[in-house]
C-alpha cells in the first residue's frame, strides 16, 4: 500500500519582484493600478478583494469568456473598479526598478497599459511527475482513480487535488484524501 502527498504547483513559474501570485500584500497594492491575469474563480476573487483598495483593476483573460462561476463573474462585471478584458494576452512587462506598465495584445491589436502590480492567477498543475511512468493519468497529469480512490496499480491509492475525477478545491482535496485513507484501511483489513 502506498499513499503520497504531492499537492499542486503554480501553472506558471515566474521569479520577479514585480509579480505577486499567491500571497496578497495589501500595503503593496493600496492605491496601485493592478493587472490580474486569469479568468477563473481565483483571478476574479483576487480582483474583487483588491477592488476595495485598488481603484483601477484590469483582468486579462486569454479566451473569449471567463471560466469563473456565474455569480462571481456577475459581481466582478458589476464592480466599478474592475475592467475585464477578454481575448487579451500579456506580452511584456515594462519598467526597470519597478513595474510601470504591461504590453498586451487583443483583437484590436497591441497596447500598453499602465500598472504598478501584476497578480498571476493562471491555475495549477498537479505535482505528479514522479508517478507519470507508473500510474495512468489524464492529459493535465491528474491521476485517474475509481470511486474508492484506487489507481491503475492494485494497492496504490490517490486522493486530493491530484486526482481525476476531482475538483481543484481545498474542500474536495481534504474529503477525497480522507476517503482514500478509508479505502486504504479497508484494503489492509481494518474496519472503519
Short mmCIF file of C-alpha atoms in Angstrom, two decimals:
data_model
loop_
_atom_site.label_atom_id
_atom_site.label_comp_id
_atom_site.label_asym_id
_atom_site.label_seq_id
_atom_site.Cartn_x
_atom_site.Cartn_y
_atom_site.Cartn_z
CA UNK A 1 0.00 0.00 0.00
CA UNK A 2 1.18 3.49 -0.66
CA UNK A 3 -0.11 6.99 -0.32
CA UNK A 4 1.94 10.02 -1.29
CA UNK A 5 1.27 13.68 -0.57
CA UNK A 6 2.19 15.79 -3.57
CA UNK A 7 -0.20 18.73 -3.94
CA UNK A 8 -0.22 21.35 -6.67
CA UNK A 9 2.23 23.88 -8.04
CA UNK A 10 1.61 27.12 -9.92
CA UNK A 11 0.96 26.61 -13.64
CA UNK A 12 3.32 29.47 -14.44
CA UNK A 13 6.62 29.78 -12.59
CA UNK A 14 7.94 33.31 -12.51
CA UNK A 15 10.52 34.76 -10.15
CA UNK A 16 10.37 38.52 -10.17
CA UNK A 17 9.89 41.16 -7.51
CA UNK A 18 7.13 42.82 -9.58
CA UNK A 19 4.87 39.77 -9.54
CA UNK A 20 2.65 38.54 -6.74
CA UNK A 21 0.99 35.19 -7.26
CA UNK A 22 -0.24 33.51 -4.09
CA UNK A 23 0.25 35.99 -1.30
CA UNK A 24 -1.58 39.29 -1.30
CA UNK A 25 0.31 42.04 0.44
CA UNK A 26 -2.26 44.79 0.87
CA UNK A 27 0.22 47.52 1.75
CA UNK A 28 2.00 46.92 -1.55
CA UNK A 29 -1.26 47.07 -3.51
CA UNK A 30 -3.05 50.01 -1.91
CA UNK A 31 -3.96 52.70 -4.47
CA UNK A 32 -1.97 50.94 -7.21
CA UNK A 33 -3.04 50.18 -10.75
CA UNK A 34 -3.38 46.43 -10.73
CA UNK A 35 -3.42 43.86 -13.53
CA UNK A 36 -4.80 40.39 -12.76
CA UNK A 37 -4.04 37.68 -15.32
CA UNK A 38 -6.55 34.82 -15.41
CA UNK A 39 -10.20 34.09 -15.99
CA UNK A 40 -11.12 31.65 -13.23
CA UNK A 41 -12.55 31.98 -9.75
CA UNK A 42 -9.18 32.77 -8.14
CA UNK A 43 -8.49 35.63 -10.55
CA UNK A 44 -11.89 37.23 -10.02
CA UNK A 45 -11.83 36.72 -6.25
CA UNK A 46 -8.45 38.46 -6.21
CA UNK A 47 -9.82 41.35 -8.26
CA UNK A 48 -12.89 41.65 -6.03
CA UNK A 49 -10.81 41.52 -2.83
CA UNK A 50 -8.39 44.14 -4.13
CA UNK A 51 -11.13 46.43 -5.50
CA UNK A 52 -11.58 47.92 -2.03
CA UNK A 53 -8.03 49.30 -2.03
CA UNK A 54 -7.19 49.45 -5.76
CA UNK A 55 -9.44 51.66 -7.85
CA UNK A 56 -8.11 50.60 -11.27
CA UNK A 57 -8.04 46.85 -11.81
CA UNK A 58 -7.87 45.20 -15.20
CA UNK A 59 -8.44 41.45 -15.51
CA UNK A 60 -6.74 39.98 -18.59
CA UNK A 61 -8.43 36.84 -19.94
CA UNK A 62 -6.87 34.89 -22.82
CA UNK A 63 -10.13 33.41 -24.03
CA UNK A 64 -13.47 34.73 -25.20
CA UNK A 65 -15.20 34.02 -21.89
CA UNK A 66 -14.49 33.73 -18.20
CA UNK A 67 -14.21 30.29 -16.57
CA UNK A 68 -15.31 31.51 -13.15
CA UNK A 69 -18.65 30.73 -11.54
CA UNK A 70 -21.51 32.85 -12.93
CA UNK A 71 -22.20 34.56 -9.59
CA UNK A 72 -18.54 35.61 -9.28
CA UNK A 73 -18.49 36.83 -12.90
CA UNK A 74 -21.60 38.95 -12.26
CA UNK A 75 -20.05 40.55 -9.16
CA UNK A 76 -16.79 41.35 -10.97
CA UNK A 77 -18.53 42.72 -14.07
CA UNK A 78 -20.71 44.97 -11.90
CA UNK A 79 -17.84 46.39 -9.84
CA UNK A 80 -16.90 49.94 -10.90
CA UNK A 81 -13.17 49.43 -10.20
CA UNK A 82 -12.81 46.26 -12.31
CA UNK A 83 -12.45 46.10 -16.09
CA UNK A 84 -12.48 42.64 -17.68
CA UNK A 85 -10.54 42.39 -20.94
CA UNK A 86 -11.42 39.22 -22.89
CA UNK A 87 -9.24 37.83 -25.72
CA UNK A 88 -6.25 39.63 -24.23
CA UNK A 89 -2.74 38.19 -23.87
CA UNK A 90 0.07 39.54 -21.72
CA UNK A 91 3.11 40.15 -23.95
CA UNK A 92 5.67 42.07 -21.89
CA UNK A 93 6.38 43.89 -18.64
CA UNK A 94 7.93 47.37 -18.71
CA UNK A 95 9.92 49.11 -16.00
CA UNK A 96 13.44 48.94 -14.67
CA UNK A 97 13.34 49.15 -10.87
CA UNK A 98 9.56 48.96 -10.59
CA UNK A 99 6.80 47.76 -12.85
CA UNK A 100 5.44 50.71 -14.86
CA UNK A 101 3.22 49.07 -17.48
CA UNK A 102 2.43 45.92 -19.41
CA UNK A 103 2.10 45.30 -23.12
CA UNK A 104 -0.98 43.32 -24.09
CA UNK A 105 -2.39 42.11 -27.38
CA UNK A 106 -6.01 41.54 -28.22
CA UNK A 107 -8.47 41.60 -31.07
CA UNK A 108 -7.83 45.33 -31.52
CA UNK A 109 -4.04 44.96 -31.67
CA UNK A 110 -1.29 45.66 -29.18
CA UNK A 111 -1.38 48.34 -26.48
CA UNK A 112 0.37 49.46 -23.32
CA UNK A 113 -1.49 49.52 -20.01
CA UNK A 114 -0.07 51.43 -17.04
CA UNK A 115 0.17 49.40 -13.82
CA UNK A 116 2.33 49.03 -10.74
CA UNK A 117 1.46 45.48 -9.73
CA UNK A 118 0.66 42.24 -11.52
CA UNK A 119 -1.08 39.24 -9.99
CA UNK A 120 -0.91 35.99 -11.97
CA UNK A 121 -3.78 33.55 -11.39
CA UNK A 122 -3.39 31.07 -14.26
CA UNK A 123 -4.17 27.92 -12.37
CA UNK A 124 -2.19 25.00 -11.11
CA UNK A 125 -0.87 21.68 -12.29
CA UNK A 126 -0.67 18.60 -10.07
CA UNK A 127 2.73 17.54 -8.68
CA UNK A 128 2.52 14.05 -10.16
CA UNK A 129 5.66 13.89 -12.31
CA UNK A 130 7.12 11.21 -10.02
CA UNK A 131 4.25 8.89 -10.98
CA UNK A 132 3.94 9.72 -14.69
CA UNK A 133 5.53 6.47 -15.90
CA UNK A 134 3.75 4.32 -13.34
CA UNK A 135 0.15 5.46 -12.89
CA UNK A 136 -2.46 6.26 -15.51
CA UNK A 137 -3.26 9.96 -15.66
CA UNK A 138 -5.19 12.46 -17.76
CA UNK A 139 -3.66 14.99 -20.17
CA UNK A 140 -3.02 17.51 -17.35
CA UNK A 141 -1.31 14.96 -15.11
CA UNK A 142 -4.20 14.18 -12.73
CA UNK A 143 -4.01 10.56 -11.56
CA UNK A 144 -7.03 8.51 -12.65
CA UNK A 145 -8.89 6.87 -9.75
CA UNK A 146 -12.08 4.89 -9.25
CA UNK A 147 -14.81 5.53 -6.65
CA UNK A 148 -12.56 4.00 -3.93
CA UNK A 149 -9.59 6.18 -4.98
CA UNK A 150 -7.71 3.14 -6.31
CA UNK A 151 -5.27 3.92 -9.11
CA UNK A 152 -4.27 1.83 -12.12
CA UNK A 153 -1.92 -0.20 -9.88
CA UNK A 154 -3.51 -2.56 -7.36
CA UNK A 155 -2.83 -1.41 -3.80
CA UNK A 156 -1.93 2.15 -4.76
CA UNK A 157 -4.41 4.87 -3.83
CA UNK A 158 -4.50 8.59 -4.54
CA UNK A 159 -6.64 11.44 -3.29
CA UNK A 160 -6.80 15.19 -3.14
CA UNK A 161 -6.38 17.76 -5.86
CA UNK A 162 -4.11 15.47 -7.90
CA UNK A 163 -6.86 13.04 -8.89
CA UNK A 164 -9.34 12.81 -11.76
CA UNK A 165 -12.28 12.92 -11.45
CA UNK A 166 -11.95 15.74 -8.99
CA UNK A 167 -12.06 19.43 -8.34
CA UNK A 168 -9.16 21.78 -7.69
CA UNK A 169 -10.53 22.91 -4.34
CA UNK A 170 -9.27 22.50 -0.77
CA UNK A 171 -12.56 21.02 0.48
CA UNK A 172 -12.56 18.34 -2.23
CA UNK A 173 -8.87 17.60 -1.70
CA UNK A 174 -9.39 17.13 2.03
CA UNK A 175 -12.51 14.99 1.63
CA UNK A 176 -11.06 12.76 -1.08
CA UNK A 177 -7.86 12.35 0.93
CA UNK A 178 -9.93 11.11 3.86
CA UNK A 179 -11.88 8.75 1.59
CA UNK A 180 -8.63 7.41 0.11
CA UNK A 181 -7.33 6.80 3.65
CA UNK A 182 -10.56 4.93 4.45
CA UNK A 183 -10.10 2.77 1.33
CA UNK A 184 -6.52 2.01 2.38
CA UNK A 185 -7.66 0.96 5.86
CA UNK A 186 -10.32 -1.31 4.35
CA UNK A 187 -7.79 -2.78 1.91
CA UNK A 188 -5.44 -3.77 4.74
CA UNK A 189 -8.26 -5.30 6.76
CA UNK A 190 -9.20 -2.60 9.24
CA UNK A 191 -12.90 -1.92 9.56
CA UNK A 192 -13.63 1.78 9.58
#
